[in-house]
PDB file of C-alpha atoms in Angstrom:
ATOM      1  CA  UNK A   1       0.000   0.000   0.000  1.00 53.00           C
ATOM      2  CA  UNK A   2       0.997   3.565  -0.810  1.00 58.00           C
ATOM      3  CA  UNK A   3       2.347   5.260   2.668  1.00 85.00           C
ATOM      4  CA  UNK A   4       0.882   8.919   1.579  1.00 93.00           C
ATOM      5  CA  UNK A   5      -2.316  10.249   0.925  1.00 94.00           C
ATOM      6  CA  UNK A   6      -3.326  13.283  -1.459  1.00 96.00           C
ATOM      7  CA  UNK A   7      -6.450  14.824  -2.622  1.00 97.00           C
ATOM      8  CA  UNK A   8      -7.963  13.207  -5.954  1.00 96.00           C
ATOM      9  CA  UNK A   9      -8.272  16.321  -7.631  1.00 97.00           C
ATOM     10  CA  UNK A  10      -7.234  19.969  -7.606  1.00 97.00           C
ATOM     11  CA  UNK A  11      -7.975  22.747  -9.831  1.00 97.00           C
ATOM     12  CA  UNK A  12      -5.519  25.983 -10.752  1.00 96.00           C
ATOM     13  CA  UNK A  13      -5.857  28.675 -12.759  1.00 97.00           C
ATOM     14  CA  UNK A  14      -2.922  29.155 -15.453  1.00 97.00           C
ATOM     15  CA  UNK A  15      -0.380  31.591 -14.209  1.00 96.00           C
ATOM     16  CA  UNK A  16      -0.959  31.182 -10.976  1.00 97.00           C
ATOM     17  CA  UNK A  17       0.760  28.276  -8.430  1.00 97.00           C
ATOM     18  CA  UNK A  18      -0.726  25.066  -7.905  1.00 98.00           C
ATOM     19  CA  UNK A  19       0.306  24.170  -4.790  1.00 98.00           C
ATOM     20  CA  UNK A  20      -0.478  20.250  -4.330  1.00 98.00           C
ATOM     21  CA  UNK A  21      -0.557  18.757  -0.940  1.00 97.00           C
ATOM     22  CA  UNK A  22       1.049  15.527   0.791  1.00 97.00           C
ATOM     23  CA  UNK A  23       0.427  13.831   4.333  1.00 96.00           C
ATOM     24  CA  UNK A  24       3.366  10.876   4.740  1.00 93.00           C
ATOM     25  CA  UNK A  25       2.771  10.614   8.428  1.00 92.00           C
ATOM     26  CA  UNK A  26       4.352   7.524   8.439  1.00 90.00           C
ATOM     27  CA  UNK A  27       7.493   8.029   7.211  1.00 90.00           C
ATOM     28  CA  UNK A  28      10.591   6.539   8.362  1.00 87.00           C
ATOM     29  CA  UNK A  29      13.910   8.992   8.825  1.00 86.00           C
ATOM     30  CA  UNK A  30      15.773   7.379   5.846  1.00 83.00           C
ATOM     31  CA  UNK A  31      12.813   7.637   3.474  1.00 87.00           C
ATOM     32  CA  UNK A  32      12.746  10.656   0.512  1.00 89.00           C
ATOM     33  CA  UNK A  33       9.810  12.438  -0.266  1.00 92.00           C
ATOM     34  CA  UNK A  34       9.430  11.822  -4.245  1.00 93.00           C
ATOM     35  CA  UNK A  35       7.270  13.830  -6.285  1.00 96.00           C
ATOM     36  CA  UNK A  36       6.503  12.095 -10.370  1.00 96.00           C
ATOM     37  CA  UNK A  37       3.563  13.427 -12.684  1.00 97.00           C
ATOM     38  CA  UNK A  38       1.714  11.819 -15.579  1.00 97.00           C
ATOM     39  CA  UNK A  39       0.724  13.994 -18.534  1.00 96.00           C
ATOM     40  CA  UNK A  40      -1.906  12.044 -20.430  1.00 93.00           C
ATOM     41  CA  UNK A  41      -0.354   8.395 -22.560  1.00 91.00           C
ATOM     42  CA  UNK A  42       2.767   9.158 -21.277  1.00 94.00           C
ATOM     43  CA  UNK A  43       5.032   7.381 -18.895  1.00 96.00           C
ATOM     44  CA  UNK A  44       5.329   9.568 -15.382  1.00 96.00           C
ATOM     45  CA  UNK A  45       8.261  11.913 -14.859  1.00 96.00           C
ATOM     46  CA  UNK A  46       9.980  12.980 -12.298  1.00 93.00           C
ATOM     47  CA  UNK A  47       9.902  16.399 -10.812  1.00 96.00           C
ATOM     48  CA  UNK A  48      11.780  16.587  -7.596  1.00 94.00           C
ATOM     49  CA  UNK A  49      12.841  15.092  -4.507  1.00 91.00           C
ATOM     50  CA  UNK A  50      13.843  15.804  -0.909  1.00 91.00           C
ATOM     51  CA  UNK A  51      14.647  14.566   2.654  1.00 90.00           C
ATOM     52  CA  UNK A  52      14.640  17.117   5.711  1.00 90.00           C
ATOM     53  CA  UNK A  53      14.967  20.929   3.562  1.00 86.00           C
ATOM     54  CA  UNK A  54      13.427  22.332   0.899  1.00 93.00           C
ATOM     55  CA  UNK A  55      14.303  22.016  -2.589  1.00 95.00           C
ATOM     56  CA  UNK A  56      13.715  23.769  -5.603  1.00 96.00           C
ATOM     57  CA  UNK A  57      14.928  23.076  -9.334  1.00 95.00           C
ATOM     58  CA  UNK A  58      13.379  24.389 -12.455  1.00 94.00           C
ATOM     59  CA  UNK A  59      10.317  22.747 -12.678  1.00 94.00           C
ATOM     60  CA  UNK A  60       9.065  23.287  -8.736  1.00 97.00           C
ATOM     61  CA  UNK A  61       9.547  23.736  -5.421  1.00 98.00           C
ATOM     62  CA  UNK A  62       9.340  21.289  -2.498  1.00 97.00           C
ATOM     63  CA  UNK A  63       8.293  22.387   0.777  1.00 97.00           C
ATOM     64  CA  UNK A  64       8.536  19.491   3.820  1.00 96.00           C
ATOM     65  CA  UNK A  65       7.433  20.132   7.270  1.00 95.00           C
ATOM     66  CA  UNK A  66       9.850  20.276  10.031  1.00 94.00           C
ATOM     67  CA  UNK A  67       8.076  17.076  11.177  1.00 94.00           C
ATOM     68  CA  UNK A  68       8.422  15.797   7.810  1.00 94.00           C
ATOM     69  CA  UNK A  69       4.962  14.464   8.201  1.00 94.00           C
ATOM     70  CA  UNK A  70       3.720  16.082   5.224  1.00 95.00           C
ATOM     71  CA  UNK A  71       4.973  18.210   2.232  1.00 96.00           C
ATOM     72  CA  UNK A  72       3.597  20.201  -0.189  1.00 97.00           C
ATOM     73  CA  UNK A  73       4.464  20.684  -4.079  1.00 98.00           C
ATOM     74  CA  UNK A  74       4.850  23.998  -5.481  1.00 98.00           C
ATOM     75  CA  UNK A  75       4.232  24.908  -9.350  1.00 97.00           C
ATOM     76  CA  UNK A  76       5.338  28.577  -9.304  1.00 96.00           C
ATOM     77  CA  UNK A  77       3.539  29.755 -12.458  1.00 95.00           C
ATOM     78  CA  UNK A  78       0.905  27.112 -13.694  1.00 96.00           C
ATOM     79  CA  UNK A  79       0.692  26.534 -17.564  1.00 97.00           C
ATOM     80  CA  UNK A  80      -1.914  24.155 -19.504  1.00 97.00           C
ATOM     81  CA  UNK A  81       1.132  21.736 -19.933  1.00 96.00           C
ATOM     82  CA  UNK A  82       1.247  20.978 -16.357  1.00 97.00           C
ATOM     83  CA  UNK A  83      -2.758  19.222 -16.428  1.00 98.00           C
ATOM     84  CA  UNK A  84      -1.163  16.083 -15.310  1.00 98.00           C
ATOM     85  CA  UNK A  85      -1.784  13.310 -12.274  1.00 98.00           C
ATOM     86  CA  UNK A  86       0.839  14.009  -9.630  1.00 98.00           C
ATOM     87  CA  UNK A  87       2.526  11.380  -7.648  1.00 97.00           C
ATOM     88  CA  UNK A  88       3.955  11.954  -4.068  1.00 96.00           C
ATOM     89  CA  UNK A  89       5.815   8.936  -2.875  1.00 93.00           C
ATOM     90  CA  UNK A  90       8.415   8.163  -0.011  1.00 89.00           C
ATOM     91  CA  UNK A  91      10.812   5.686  -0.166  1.00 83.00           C
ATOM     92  CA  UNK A  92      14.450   4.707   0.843  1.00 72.00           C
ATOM     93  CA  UNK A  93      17.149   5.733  -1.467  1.00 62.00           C
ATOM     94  CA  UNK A  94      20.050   3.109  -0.458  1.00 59.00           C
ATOM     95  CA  UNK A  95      19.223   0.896  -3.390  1.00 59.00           C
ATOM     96  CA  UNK A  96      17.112   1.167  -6.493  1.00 60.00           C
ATOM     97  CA  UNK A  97      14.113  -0.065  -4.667  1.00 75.00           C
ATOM     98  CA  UNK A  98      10.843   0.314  -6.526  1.00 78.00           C
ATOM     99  CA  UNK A  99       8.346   3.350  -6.646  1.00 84.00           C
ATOM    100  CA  UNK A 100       5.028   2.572  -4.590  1.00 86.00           C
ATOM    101  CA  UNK A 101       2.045   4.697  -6.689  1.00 89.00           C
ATOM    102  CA  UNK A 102      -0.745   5.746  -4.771  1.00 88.00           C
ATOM    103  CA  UNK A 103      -4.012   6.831  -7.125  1.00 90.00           C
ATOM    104  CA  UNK A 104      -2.267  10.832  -6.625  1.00 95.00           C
ATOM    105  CA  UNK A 105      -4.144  14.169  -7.702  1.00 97.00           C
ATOM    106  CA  UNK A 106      -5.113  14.756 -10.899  1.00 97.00           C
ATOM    107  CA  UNK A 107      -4.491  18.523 -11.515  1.00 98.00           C
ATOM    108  CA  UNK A 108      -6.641  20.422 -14.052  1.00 98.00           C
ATOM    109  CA  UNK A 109      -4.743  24.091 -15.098  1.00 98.00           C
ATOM    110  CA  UNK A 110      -7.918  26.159 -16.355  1.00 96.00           C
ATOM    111  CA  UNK A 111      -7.365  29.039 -19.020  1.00 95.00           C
TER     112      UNK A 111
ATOM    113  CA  UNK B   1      20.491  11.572 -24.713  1.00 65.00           C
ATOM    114  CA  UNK B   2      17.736   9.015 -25.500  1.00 82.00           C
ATOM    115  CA  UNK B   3      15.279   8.133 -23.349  1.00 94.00           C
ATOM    116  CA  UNK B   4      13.844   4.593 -22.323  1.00 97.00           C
ATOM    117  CA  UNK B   5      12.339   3.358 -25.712  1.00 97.00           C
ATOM    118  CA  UNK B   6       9.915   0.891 -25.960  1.00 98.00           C
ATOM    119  CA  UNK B   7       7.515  -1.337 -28.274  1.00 97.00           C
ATOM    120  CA  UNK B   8       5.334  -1.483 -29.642  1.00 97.00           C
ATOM    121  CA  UNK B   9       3.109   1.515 -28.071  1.00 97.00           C
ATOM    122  CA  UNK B  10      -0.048  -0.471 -28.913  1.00 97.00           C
ATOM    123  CA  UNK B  11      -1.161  -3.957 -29.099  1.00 98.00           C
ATOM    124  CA  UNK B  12      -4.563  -5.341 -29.163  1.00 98.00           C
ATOM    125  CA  UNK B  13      -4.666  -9.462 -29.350  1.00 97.00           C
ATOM    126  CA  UNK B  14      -7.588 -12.031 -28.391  1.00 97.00           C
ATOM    127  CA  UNK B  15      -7.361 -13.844 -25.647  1.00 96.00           C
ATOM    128  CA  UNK B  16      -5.541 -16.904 -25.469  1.00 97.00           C
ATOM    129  CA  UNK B  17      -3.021 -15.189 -27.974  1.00 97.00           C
ATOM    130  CA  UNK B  18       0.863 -14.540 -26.810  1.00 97.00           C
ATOM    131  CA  UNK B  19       2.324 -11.408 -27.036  1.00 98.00           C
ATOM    132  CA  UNK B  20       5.585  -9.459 -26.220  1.00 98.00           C
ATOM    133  CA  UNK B  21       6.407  -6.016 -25.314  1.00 98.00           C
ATOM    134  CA  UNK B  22      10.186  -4.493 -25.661  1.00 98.00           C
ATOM    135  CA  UNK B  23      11.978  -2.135 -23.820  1.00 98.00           C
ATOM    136  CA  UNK B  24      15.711  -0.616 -24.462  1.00 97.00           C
ATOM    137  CA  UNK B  25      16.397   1.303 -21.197  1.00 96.00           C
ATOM    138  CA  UNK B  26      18.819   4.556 -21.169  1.00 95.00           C
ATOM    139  CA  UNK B  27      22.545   3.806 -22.088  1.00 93.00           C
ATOM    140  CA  UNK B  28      24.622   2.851 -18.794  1.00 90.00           C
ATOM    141  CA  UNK B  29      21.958   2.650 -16.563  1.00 91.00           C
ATOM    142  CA  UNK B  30      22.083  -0.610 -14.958  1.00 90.00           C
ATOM    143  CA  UNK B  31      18.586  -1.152 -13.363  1.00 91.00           C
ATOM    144  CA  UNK B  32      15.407  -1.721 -15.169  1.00 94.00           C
ATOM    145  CA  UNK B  33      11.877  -2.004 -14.245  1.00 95.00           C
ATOM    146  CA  UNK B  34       8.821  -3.367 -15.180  1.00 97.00           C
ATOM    147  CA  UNK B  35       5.335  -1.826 -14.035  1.00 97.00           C
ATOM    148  CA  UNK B  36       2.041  -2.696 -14.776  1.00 97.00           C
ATOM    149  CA  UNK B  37      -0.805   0.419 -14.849  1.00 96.00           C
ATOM    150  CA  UNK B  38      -4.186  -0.256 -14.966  1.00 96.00           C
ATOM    151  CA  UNK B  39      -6.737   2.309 -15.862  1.00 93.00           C
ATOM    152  CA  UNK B  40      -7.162   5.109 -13.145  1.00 91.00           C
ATOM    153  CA  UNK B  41      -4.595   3.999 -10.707  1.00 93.00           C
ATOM    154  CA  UNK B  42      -1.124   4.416 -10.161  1.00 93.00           C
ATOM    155  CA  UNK B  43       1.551   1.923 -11.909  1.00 94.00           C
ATOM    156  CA  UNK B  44       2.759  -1.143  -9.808  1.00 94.00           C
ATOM    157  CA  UNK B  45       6.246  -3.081 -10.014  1.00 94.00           C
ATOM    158  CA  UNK B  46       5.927  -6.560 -11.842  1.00 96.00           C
ATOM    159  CA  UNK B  47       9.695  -7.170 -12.169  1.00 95.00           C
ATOM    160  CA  UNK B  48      13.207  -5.356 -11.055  1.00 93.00           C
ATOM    161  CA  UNK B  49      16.163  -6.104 -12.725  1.00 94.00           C
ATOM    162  CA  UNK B  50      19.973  -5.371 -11.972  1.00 90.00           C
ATOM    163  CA  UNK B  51      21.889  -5.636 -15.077  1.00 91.00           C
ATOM    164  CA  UNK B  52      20.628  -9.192 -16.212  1.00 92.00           C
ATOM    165  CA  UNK B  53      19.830 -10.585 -12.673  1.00 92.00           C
ATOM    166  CA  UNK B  54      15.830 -10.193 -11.496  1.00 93.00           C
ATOM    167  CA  UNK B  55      16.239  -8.969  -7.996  1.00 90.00           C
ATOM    168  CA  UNK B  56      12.472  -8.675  -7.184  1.00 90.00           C
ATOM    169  CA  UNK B  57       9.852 -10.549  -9.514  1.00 92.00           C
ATOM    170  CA  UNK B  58       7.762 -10.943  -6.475  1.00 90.00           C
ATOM    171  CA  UNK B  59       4.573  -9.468  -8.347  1.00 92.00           C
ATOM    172  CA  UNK B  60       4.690 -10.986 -11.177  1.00 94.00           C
ATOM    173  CA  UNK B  61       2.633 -13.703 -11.921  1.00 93.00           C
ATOM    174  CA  UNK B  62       4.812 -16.207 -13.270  1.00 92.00           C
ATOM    175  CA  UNK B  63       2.031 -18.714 -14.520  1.00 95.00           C
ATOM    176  CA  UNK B  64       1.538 -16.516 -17.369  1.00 97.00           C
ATOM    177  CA  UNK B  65       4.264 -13.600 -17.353  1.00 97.00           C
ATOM    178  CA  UNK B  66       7.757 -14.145 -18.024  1.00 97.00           C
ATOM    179  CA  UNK B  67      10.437 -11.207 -18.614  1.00 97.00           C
ATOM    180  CA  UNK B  68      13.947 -11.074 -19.699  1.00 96.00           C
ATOM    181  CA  UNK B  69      17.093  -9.226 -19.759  1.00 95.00           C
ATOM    182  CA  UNK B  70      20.128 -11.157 -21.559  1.00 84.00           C
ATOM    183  CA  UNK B  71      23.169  -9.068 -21.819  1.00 87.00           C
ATOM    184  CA  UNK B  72      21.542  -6.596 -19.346  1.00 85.00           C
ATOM    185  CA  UNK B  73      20.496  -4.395 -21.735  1.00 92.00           C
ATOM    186  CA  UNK B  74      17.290  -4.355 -23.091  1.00 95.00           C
ATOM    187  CA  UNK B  75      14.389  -6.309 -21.700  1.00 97.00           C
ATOM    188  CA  UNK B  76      11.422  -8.636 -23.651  1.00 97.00           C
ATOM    189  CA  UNK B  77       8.322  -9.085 -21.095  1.00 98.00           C
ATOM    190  CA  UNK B  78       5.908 -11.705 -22.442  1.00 98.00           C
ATOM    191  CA  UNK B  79       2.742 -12.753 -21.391  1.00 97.00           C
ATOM    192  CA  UNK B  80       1.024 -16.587 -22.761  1.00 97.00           C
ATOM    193  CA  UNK B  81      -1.586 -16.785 -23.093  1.00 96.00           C
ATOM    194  CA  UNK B  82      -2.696 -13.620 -22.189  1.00 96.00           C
ATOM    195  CA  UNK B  83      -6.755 -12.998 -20.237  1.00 96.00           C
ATOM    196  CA  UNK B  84      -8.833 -10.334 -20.465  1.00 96.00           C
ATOM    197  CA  UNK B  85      -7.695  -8.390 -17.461  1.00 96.00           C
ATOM    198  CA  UNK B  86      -4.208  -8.377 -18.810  1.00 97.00           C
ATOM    199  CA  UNK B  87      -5.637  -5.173 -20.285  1.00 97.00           C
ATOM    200  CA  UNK B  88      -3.477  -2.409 -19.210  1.00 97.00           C
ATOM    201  CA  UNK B  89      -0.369  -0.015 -19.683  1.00 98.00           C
ATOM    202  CA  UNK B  90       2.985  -1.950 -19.096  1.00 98.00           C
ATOM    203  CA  UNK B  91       5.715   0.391 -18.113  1.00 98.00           C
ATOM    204  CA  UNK B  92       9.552   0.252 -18.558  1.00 97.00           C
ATOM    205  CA  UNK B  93      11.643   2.708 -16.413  1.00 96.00           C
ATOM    206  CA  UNK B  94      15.598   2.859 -15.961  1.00 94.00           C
ATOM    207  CA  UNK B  95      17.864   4.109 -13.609  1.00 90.00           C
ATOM    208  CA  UNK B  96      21.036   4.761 -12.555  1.00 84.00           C
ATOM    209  CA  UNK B  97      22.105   3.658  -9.030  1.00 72.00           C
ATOM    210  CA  UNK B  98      23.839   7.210  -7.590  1.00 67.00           C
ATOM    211  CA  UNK B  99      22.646   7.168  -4.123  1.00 64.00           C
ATOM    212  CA  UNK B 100      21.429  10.462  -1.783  1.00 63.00           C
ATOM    213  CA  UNK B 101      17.938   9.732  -3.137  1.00 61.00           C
ATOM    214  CA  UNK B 102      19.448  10.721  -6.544  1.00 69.00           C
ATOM    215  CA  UNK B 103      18.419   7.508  -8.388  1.00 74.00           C
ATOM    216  CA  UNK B 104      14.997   8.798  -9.898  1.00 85.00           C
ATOM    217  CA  UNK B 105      13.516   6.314 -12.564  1.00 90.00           C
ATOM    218  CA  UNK B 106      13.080   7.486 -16.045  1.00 93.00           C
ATOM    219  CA  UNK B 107      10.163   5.912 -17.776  1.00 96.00           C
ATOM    220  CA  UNK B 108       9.020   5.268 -21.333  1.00 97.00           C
ATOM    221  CA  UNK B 109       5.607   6.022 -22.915  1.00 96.00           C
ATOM    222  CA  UNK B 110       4.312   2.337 -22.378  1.00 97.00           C
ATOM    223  CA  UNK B 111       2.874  -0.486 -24.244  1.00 98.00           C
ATOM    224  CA  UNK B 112      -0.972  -0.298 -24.167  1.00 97.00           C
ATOM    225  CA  UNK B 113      -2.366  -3.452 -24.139  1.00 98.00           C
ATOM    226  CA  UNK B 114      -5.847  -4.618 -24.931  1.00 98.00           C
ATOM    227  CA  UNK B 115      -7.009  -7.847 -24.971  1.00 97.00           C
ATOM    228  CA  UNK B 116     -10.526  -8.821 -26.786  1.00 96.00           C
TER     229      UNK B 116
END
């Protein structure tokens, strides 16, 4: 079973940030916080990762609380491009272990 | 650099029929994964290879599925003969081991499968 939970569905206006929502209270101190989206008949694609701080890199920003209970995804500036299902998944990163999908949100970015 | 290729990108057969999906991962990287995505939910591991040694086929149904990686390269997943819920989106994804959560999986655009 997937060890986060996330909304269904989320809505954003294009231009403005789509912030998309994590809980991973479960998580274990050597387990990442992954983020992966799915644009429509494509494979997924990752977008960022993190452990304990924040991280940012040119597609988004990831923001993890101190308690690293939950985290939340940040799309700065929203485009129709990003309409995609967005994964959050946690996992060890000592080995290539697999990626454990949950159902994740399906964002819609409205014109 | 090219990304994880595979074929073909559609299939449909009737049940009962064999059929084979290919996947050529990204050059160097030495782990290679097959998932299996059903319609409206997330994709699930069937089979984990390093270089040409499966290190986790524990969810893949082996009565039916078999998968392959020779020279640990590219990989042939075959299903005989395949059933109607073998309907689905199978997945190939790559990566390359680099540790510090910096192994993220690269996928390919999937095989979709459907069987009448």
């Amino acid at each position: 079973d997937a060890k986060t939970t996330q909304p269904p569905s989320m809505d954003c206006a294009e231009g403005r940030a789509a912030n998309l929502p994590c809980n991973h209270s479960t998580i274990s101190g050597n387990e990442y916080v992954y983020w992966y989206r799915q644009i429509h008949s494509q494979g997924p694609q990752y977008i960022i990762h993190g452990l304990k701080n924040n991280e940012t890199n040119e597609m988004a920003s990831l923001i993890i609380t101190e308690d690293r209970k939950s985290s939340t995804l940040i799309l700065p500036h929203a485009t129709l491009r990003d309409t995609a299902v967005y994964y959050c998944i946690v996992r060890v990163s000592y080995g290539s272990e697999k990626l454990v999908f949950g159902k994740g949100t399906k964002l819609t970015v409205n014109p | 650099e090219a990304g994880v290729v595979q074929s073909p990108r559609y299939k449909i057969i009737e049940k009962k029929q064999p059929v084979a999906f290919w996947c050529n991962p990204i050059s160097g990287h030495n782990t290679l994964y097959w998932y299996l995505q059903n319609l409206g939910q997330g994709p699930e591991l069937l089979i984990r290879y390093e270089n040409e040694e499966a290190v986790d086929d524990s969810q893949l149904p082996k009565d039916r599925f078999s998968a392959e990686r020779l020279k640990g390269v590219d990989s042939t997943l075959k299903i005989q003969p395949a059933e109607l819920g073998d309907s689905a989106v199978y997945l190939c994804a790559s990566s390359l081991r680099r540790g510090q959560g910096r192994d993220e999986q690269f996928f390919g655009p999937g095989t979709r499968l459907t069987v009448l």
